[in-house]
DNA sequence: AACCAGGACGTGA
DNA sequence: TCACGTCATGGT
């Protein structure tokens, strides 16, 4: 068992299944990984991945509820909404001017997709406003593609456990997970969700650390 | 009242 | 490349 798999086991045992990606739409069943179940849920995940950039999920939920009321997870409706109206709808999520542009930019790409033309990581990264974490979130949670999502909590944790150096970049950390963790979509989804749950508890306020994973530090050579 | 949140981009060096 | 400023609302 690799060090990262041990961490997964510890986190899962402690927190239990997280069941990401959270979806607000009616009928969503928590802890159901086989999402999205339809195109509106898929679009909600994609938009949520953009809206949650450096933003508390509670704020994103408010924005998503506004969008839902305006039927903006329907492609024809979203296509018609003005930039200004979109901005006011997503205002609670913060950075609303930038994010409205980002949603529109993503939607231009989204419209070109179909069953035979699925999104690619390179394609997503070419969109203004979509960086590596957002691209991987979209691929993993909206399109069930085994791309590991690395967020700031994860980097803080691995740094604290001396498994990486502080200046490791996104790709290096991603590769670490993807070489140690079997390529499996539900596993990638659950692991990332668990890392965020753990990060909120122990890697939000400085000084970071003091978490129960530290007792295994000697098992995680750098 | 400062600090933080499930980042990404633009800029100057 | 890379370090740093900017974007913004809402909860603690």
JSON list of N, CA, C and O in Angstrom, two decimals, chain A residues 44-75:
[
{"chain": "A", "resi": 44, "resn": "UNK", "atom": "N", "xyz": [-24.19, 22.25, -14.37]},
{"chain": "A", "resi": 44, "resn": "UNK", "atom": "CA", "xyz": [-24.12, 22.81, -13.01]},
{"chain": "A", "resi": 44, "resn": "UNK", "atom": "C", "xyz": [-22.75, 22.52, -12.38]},
{"chain": "A", "resi": 44, "resn": "UNK", "atom": "O", "xyz": [-22.16, 23.37, -11.72]},
{"chain": "A", "resi": 45, "resn": "UNK", "atom": "N", "xyz": [-22.25, 21.32, -12.61]},
{"chain": "A", "resi": 45, "resn": "UNK", "atom": "CA", "xyz": [-20.92, 20.97, -12.08]},
{"chain": "A", "resi": 45, "resn": "UNK", "atom": "C", "xyz": [-19.84, 21.83, -12.72]},
{"chain": "A", "resi": 45, "resn": "UNK", "atom": "O", "xyz": [-18.96, 22.37, -12.05]},
{"chain": "A", "resi": 46, "resn": "UNK", "atom": "N", "xyz": [-19.91, 21.98, -14.03]},
{"chain": "A", "resi": 46, "resn": "UNK", "atom": "CA", "xyz": [-18.91, 22.79, -14.73]},
{"chain": "A", "resi": 46, "resn": "UNK", "atom": "C", "xyz": [-18.93, 24.22, -14.24]},
{"chain": "A", "resi": 46, "resn": "UNK", "atom": "O", "xyz": [-17.88, 24.81, -13.94]},
{"chain": "A", "resi": 47, "resn": "UNK", "atom": "N", "xyz": [-20.11, 24.80, -14.14]},
{"chain": "A", "resi": 47, "resn": "UNK", "atom": "CA", "xyz": [-20.22, 26.18, -13.66]},
{"chain": "A", "resi": 47, "resn": "UNK", "atom": "C", "xyz": [-19.76, 26.28, -12.21]},
{"chain": "A", "resi": 47, "resn": "UNK", "atom": "O", "xyz": [-19.07, 27.22, -11.83]},
{"chain": "A", "resi": 48, "resn": "UNK", "atom": "N", "xyz": [-20.15, 25.30, -11.40]},
{"chain": "A", "resi": 48, "resn": "UNK", "atom": "CA", "xyz": [-19.75, 25.32, -9.99]},
{"chain": "A", "resi": 48, "resn": "UNK", "atom": "C", "xyz": [-18.24, 25.26, -9.84]},
{"chain": "A", "resi": 48, "resn": "UNK", "atom": "O", "xyz": [-17.67, 25.89, -8.95]},
{"chain": "A", "resi": 49, "resn": "UNK", "atom": "N", "xyz": [-17.57, 24.50, -10.71]},
{"chain": "A", "resi": 49, "resn": "UNK", "atom": "CA", "xyz": [-16.11, 24.39, -10.64]},
{"chain": "A", "resi": 49, "resn": "UNK", "atom": "C", "xyz": [-15.47, 25.75, -10.90]},
{"chain": "A", "resi": 49, "resn": "UNK", "atom": "O", "xyz": [-14.43, 26.07, -10.31]},
{"chain": "A", "resi": 50, "resn": "UNK", "atom": "N", "xyz": [-16.07, 26.54, -11.76]},
{"chain": "A", "resi": 50, "resn": "UNK", "atom": "CA", "xyz": [-15.54, 27.88, -12.02]},
{"chain": "A", "resi": 50, "resn": "UNK", "atom": "C", "xyz": [-15.90, 28.84, -10.88]},
{"chain": "A", "resi": 50, "resn": "UNK", "atom": "O", "xyz": [-15.06, 29.59, -10.41]},
{"chain": "A", "resi": 51, "resn": "UNK", "atom": "N", "xyz": [-17.12, 28.75, -10.42]},
{"chain": "A", "resi": 51, "resn": "UNK", "atom": "CA", "xyz": [-17.58, 29.69, -9.39]},
{"chain": "A", "resi": 51, "resn": "UNK", "atom": "C", "xyz": [-16.86, 29.49, -8.06]},
{"chain": "A", "resi": 51, "resn": "UNK", "atom": "O", "xyz": [-16.75, 30.43, -7.27]},
{"chain": "A", "resi": 52, "resn": "UNK", "atom": "N", "xyz": [-16.37, 28.30, -7.80]},
{"chain": "A", "resi": 52, "resn": "UNK", "atom": "CA", "xyz": [-15.76, 28.04, -6.50]},
{"chain": "A", "resi": 52, "resn": "UNK", "atom": "C", "xyz": [-14.27, 28.37, -6.46]},
{"chain": "A", "resi": 52, "resn": "UNK", "atom": "O", "xyz": [-13.61, 28.11, -5.46]},
{"chain": "A", "resi": 53, "resn": "UNK", "atom": "N", "xyz": [-13.75, 28.96, -7.52]},
{"chain": "A", "resi": 53, "resn": "UNK", "atom": "CA", "xyz": [-12.34, 29.34, -7.51]},
{"chain": "A", "resi": 53, "resn": "UNK", "atom": "C", "xyz": [-12.05, 30.30, -6.36]},
{"chain": "A", "resi": 53, "resn": "UNK", "atom": "O", "xyz": [-12.57, 31.42, -6.33]},
{"chain": "A", "resi": 54, "resn": "UNK", "atom": "N", "xyz": [-11.23, 29.86, -5.45]},
{"chain": "A", "resi": 54, "resn": "UNK", "atom": "CA", "xyz": [-10.83, 30.67, -4.29]},
{"chain": "A", "resi": 54, "resn": "UNK", "atom": "C", "xyz": [-12.05, 31.24, -3.56]},
{"chain": "A", "resi": 54, "resn": "UNK", "atom": "O", "xyz": [-12.04, 32.39, -3.11]},
{"chain": "A", "resi": 55, "resn": "UNK", "atom": "N", "xyz": [-13.09, 30.46, -3.47]},
{"chain": "A", "resi": 55, "resn": "UNK", "atom": "CA", "xyz": [-14.34, 30.93, -2.90]},
{"chain": "A", "resi": 55, "resn": "UNK", "atom": "C", "xyz": [-15.01, 29.85, -2.06]},
{"chain": "A", "resi": 55, "resn": "UNK", "atom": "O", "xyz": [-15.02, 28.68, -2.43]},
{"chain": "A", "resi": 56, "resn": "UNK", "atom": "N", "xyz": [-15.53, 30.28, -0.91]},
{"chain": "A", "resi": 56, "resn": "UNK", "atom": "CA", "xyz": [-16.27, 29.38, -0.03]},
{"chain": "A", "resi": 56, "resn": "UNK", "atom": "C", "xyz": [-17.47, 28.78, -0.75]},
{"chain": "A", "resi": 56, "resn": "UNK", "atom": "O", "xyz": [-18.22, 29.48, -1.43]},
{"chain": "A", "resi": 57, "resn": "UNK", "atom": "N", "xyz": [-17.67, 27.48, -0.60]},
{"chain": "A", "resi": 57, "resn": "UNK", "atom": "CA", "xyz": [-18.74, 26.81, -1.33]},
{"chain": "A", "resi": 57, "resn": "UNK", "atom": "C", "xyz": [-20.12, 27.35, -0.95]},
{"chain": "A", "resi": 57, "resn": "UNK", "atom": "O", "xyz": [-21.05, 27.33, -1.75]},
{"chain": "A", "resi": 58, "resn": "UNK", "atom": "N", "xyz": [-20.27, 27.81, 0.28]},
{"chain": "A", "resi": 58, "resn": "UNK", "atom": "CA", "xyz": [-21.57, 28.37, 0.69]},
{"chain": "A", "resi": 58, "resn": "UNK", "atom": "C", "xyz": [-21.95, 29.55, -0.19]},
{"chain": "A", "resi": 58, "resn": "UNK", "atom": "O", "xyz": [-23.11, 29.74, -0.54]},
{"chain": "A", "resi": 59, "resn": "UNK", "atom": "N", "xyz": [-20.96, 30.36, -0.54]},
{"chain": "A", "resi": 59, "resn": "UNK", "atom": "CA", "xyz": [-21.23, 31.49, -1.43]},
{"chain": "A", "resi": 59, "resn": "UNK", "atom": "C", "xyz": [-21.59, 31.00, -2.83]},
{"chain": "A", "resi": 59, "resn": "UNK", "atom": "O", "xyz": [-22.43, 31.59, -3.51]},
{"chain": "A", "resi": 60, "resn": "UNK", "atom": "N", "xyz": [-20.93, 29.93, -3.25]},
{"chain": "A", "resi": 60, "resn": "UNK", "atom": "CA", "xyz": [-21.21, 29.37, -4.57]},
{"chain": "A", "resi": 60, "resn": "UNK", "atom": "C", "xyz": [-22.65, 28.84, -4.62]},
{"chain": "A", "resi": 60, "resn": "UNK", "atom": "O", "xyz": [-23.35, 29.00, -5.62]},
{"chain": "A", "resi": 61, "resn": "UNK", "atom": "N", "xyz": [-23.09, 28.25, -3.52]},
{"chain": "A", "resi": 61, "resn": "UNK", "atom": "CA", "xyz": [-24.46, 27.71, -3.49]},
{"chain": "A", "resi": 61, "resn": "UNK", "atom": "C", "xyz": [-25.49, 28.79, -3.73]},
{"chain": "A", "resi": 61, "resn": "UNK", "atom": "O", "xyz": [-26.49, 28.56, -4.42]},
{"chain": "A", "resi": 62, "resn": "UNK", "atom": "N", "xyz": [-25.25, 29.96, -3.17]},
{"chain": "A", "resi": 62, "resn": "UNK", "atom": "CA", "xyz": [-26.19, 31.07, -3.39]},
{"chain": "A", "resi": 62, "resn": "UNK", "atom": "C", "xyz": [-26.24, 31.45, -4.86]},
{"chain": "A", "resi": 62, "resn": "UNK", "atom": "O", "xyz": [-27.31, 31.68, -5.42]},
{"chain": "A", "resi": 63, "resn": "UNK", "atom": "N", "xyz": [-25.06, 31.51, -5.47]},
{"chain": "A", "resi": 63, "resn": "UNK", "atom": "CA", "xyz": [-25.00, 31.85, -6.89]},
{"chain": "A", "resi": 63, "resn": "UNK", "atom": "C", "xyz": [-25.67, 30.78, -7.74]},
{"chain": "A", "resi": 63, "resn": "UNK", "atom": "O", "xyz": [-26.41, 31.09, -8.68]},
{"chain": "A", "resi": 64, "resn": "UNK", "atom": "N", "xyz": [-25.43, 29.52, -7.39]},
{"chain": "A", "resi": 64, "resn": "UNK", "atom": "CA", "xyz": [-26.01, 28.42, -8.16]},
{"chain": "A", "resi": 64, "resn": "UNK", "atom": "C", "xyz": [-27.54, 28.43, -8.02]},
{"chain": "A", "resi": 64, "resn": "UNK", "atom": "O", "xyz": [-28.26, 28.16, -8.99]},
{"chain": "A", "resi": 65, "resn": "UNK", "atom": "N", "xyz": [-28.03, 28.75, -6.82]},
{"chain": "A", "resi": 65, "resn": "UNK", "atom": "CA", "xyz": [-29.48, 28.82, -6.64]},
{"chain": "A", "resi": 65, "resn": "UNK", "atom": "C", "xyz": [-30.08, 29.92, -7.52]},
{"chain": "A", "resi": 65, "resn": "UNK", "atom": "O", "xyz": [-31.11, 29.73, -8.16]},
{"chain": "A", "resi": 66, "resn": "UNK", "atom": "N", "xyz": [-29.40, 31.07, -7.58]},
{"chain": "A", "resi": 66, "resn": "UNK", "atom": "CA", "xyz": [-29.87, 32.14, -8.46]},
{"chain": "A", "resi": 66, "resn": "UNK", "atom": "C", "xyz": [-29.88, 31.69, -9.91]},
{"chain": "A", "resi": 66, "resn": "UNK", "atom": "O", "xyz": [-30.83, 31.96, -10.65]},
{"chain": "A", "resi": 67, "resn": "UNK", "atom": "N", "xyz": [-28.83, 31.00, -10.31]},
{"chain": "A", "resi": 67, "resn": "UNK", "atom": "CA", "xyz": [-28.76, 30.53, -11.70]},
{"chain": "A", "resi": 67, "resn": "UNK", "atom": "C", "xyz": [-29.85, 29.51, -11.98]},
{"chain": "A", "resi": 67, "resn": "UNK", "atom": "O", "xyz": [-30.45, 29.50, -13.06]},
{"chain": "A", "resi": 68, "resn": "UNK", "atom": "N", "xyz": [-30.10, 28.66, -11.00]},
{"chain": "A", "resi": 68, "resn": "UNK", "atom": "CA", "xyz": [-31.15, 27.64, -11.19]},
{"chain": "A", "resi": 68, "resn": "UNK", "atom": "C", "xyz": [-32.51, 28.29, -11.38]},
{"chain": "A", "resi": 68, "resn": "UNK", "atom": "O", "xyz": [-33.28, 27.88, -12.25]},
{"chain": "A", "resi": 69, "resn": "UNK", "atom": "N", "xyz": [-32.79, 29.30, -10.58]},
{"chain": "A", "resi": 69, "resn": "UNK", "atom": "CA", "xyz": [-34.09, 29.99, -10.69]},
{"chain": "A", "resi": 69, "resn": "UNK", "atom": "C", "xyz": [-34.26, 30.64, -12.06]},
{"chain": "A", "resi": 69, "resn": "UNK", "atom": "O", "xyz": [-35.37, 30.79, -12.54]},
{"chain": "A", "resi": 70, "resn": "UNK", "atom": "N", "xyz": [-33.14, 31.03, -12.66]},
{"chain": "A", "resi": 70, "resn": "UNK", "atom": "CA", "xyz": [-33.19, 31.63, -14.00]},
{"chain": "A", "resi": 70, "resn": "UNK", "atom": "C", "xyz": [-33.07, 30.59, -15.10]},
{"chain": "A", "resi": 70, "resn": "UNK", "atom": "O", "xyz": [-32.95, 30.94, -16.27]},
{"chain": "A", "resi": 71, "resn": "UNK", "atom": "N", "xyz": [-33.06, 29.31, -14.71]},
{"chain": "A", "resi": 71, "resn": "UNK", "atom": "CA", "xyz": [-32.95, 28.20, -15.68]},
{"chain": "A", "resi": 71, "resn": "UNK", "atom": "C", "xyz": [-31.67, 28.26, -16.49]},
{"chain": "A", "resi": 71, "resn": "UNK", "atom": "O", "xyz": [-31.63, 27.90, -17.67]},
{"chain": "A", "resi": 72, "resn": "UNK", "atom": "N", "xyz": [-30.58, 28.71, -15.85]},
{"chain": "A", "resi": 72, "resn": "UNK", "atom": "CA", "xyz": [-29.34, 28.93, -16.59]},
{"chain": "A", "resi": 72, "resn": "UNK", "atom": "C", "xyz": [-28.52, 27.67, -16.81]},
{"chain": "A", "resi": 72, "resn": "UNK", "atom": "O", "xyz": [-27.47, 27.71, -17.44]},
{"chain": "A", "resi": 73, "resn": "UNK", "atom": "N", "xyz": [-29.00, 26.54, -16.30]},
{"chain": "A", "resi": 73, "resn": "UNK", "atom": "CA", "xyz": [-28.33, 25.28, -16.63]},
{"chain": "A", "resi": 73, "resn": "UNK", "atom": "C", "xyz": [-28.93, 24.66, -17.87]},
{"chain": "A", "resi": 73, "resn": "UNK", "atom": "O", "xyz": [-28.55, 23.57, -18.28]},
{"chain": "A", "resi": 74, "resn": "UNK", "atom": "N", "xyz": [-29.87, 25.38, -18.45]},
{"chain": "A", "resi": 74, "resn": "UNK", "atom": "CA", "xyz": [-30.40, 25.04, -19.76]},
{"chain": "A", "resi": 74, "resn": "UNK", "atom": "C", "xyz": [-29.59, 25.80, -20.81]},
{"chain": "A", "resi": 74, "resn": "UNK", "atom": "O", "xyz": [-29.42, 27.02, -20.70]},
{"chain": "A", "resi": 75, "resn": "UNK", "atom": "N", "xyz": [-29.09, 25.08, -21.79]},
{"chain": "A", "resi": 75, "resn": "UNK", "atom": "CA", "xyz": [-28.14, 25.70, -22.73]},
{"chain": "A", "resi": 75, "resn": "UNK", "atom": "C", "xyz": [-28.76, 26.85, -23.51]},
{"chain": "A", "resi": 75, "resn": "UNK", "atom": "O", "xyz": [-28.12, 27.88, -23.71]}
]
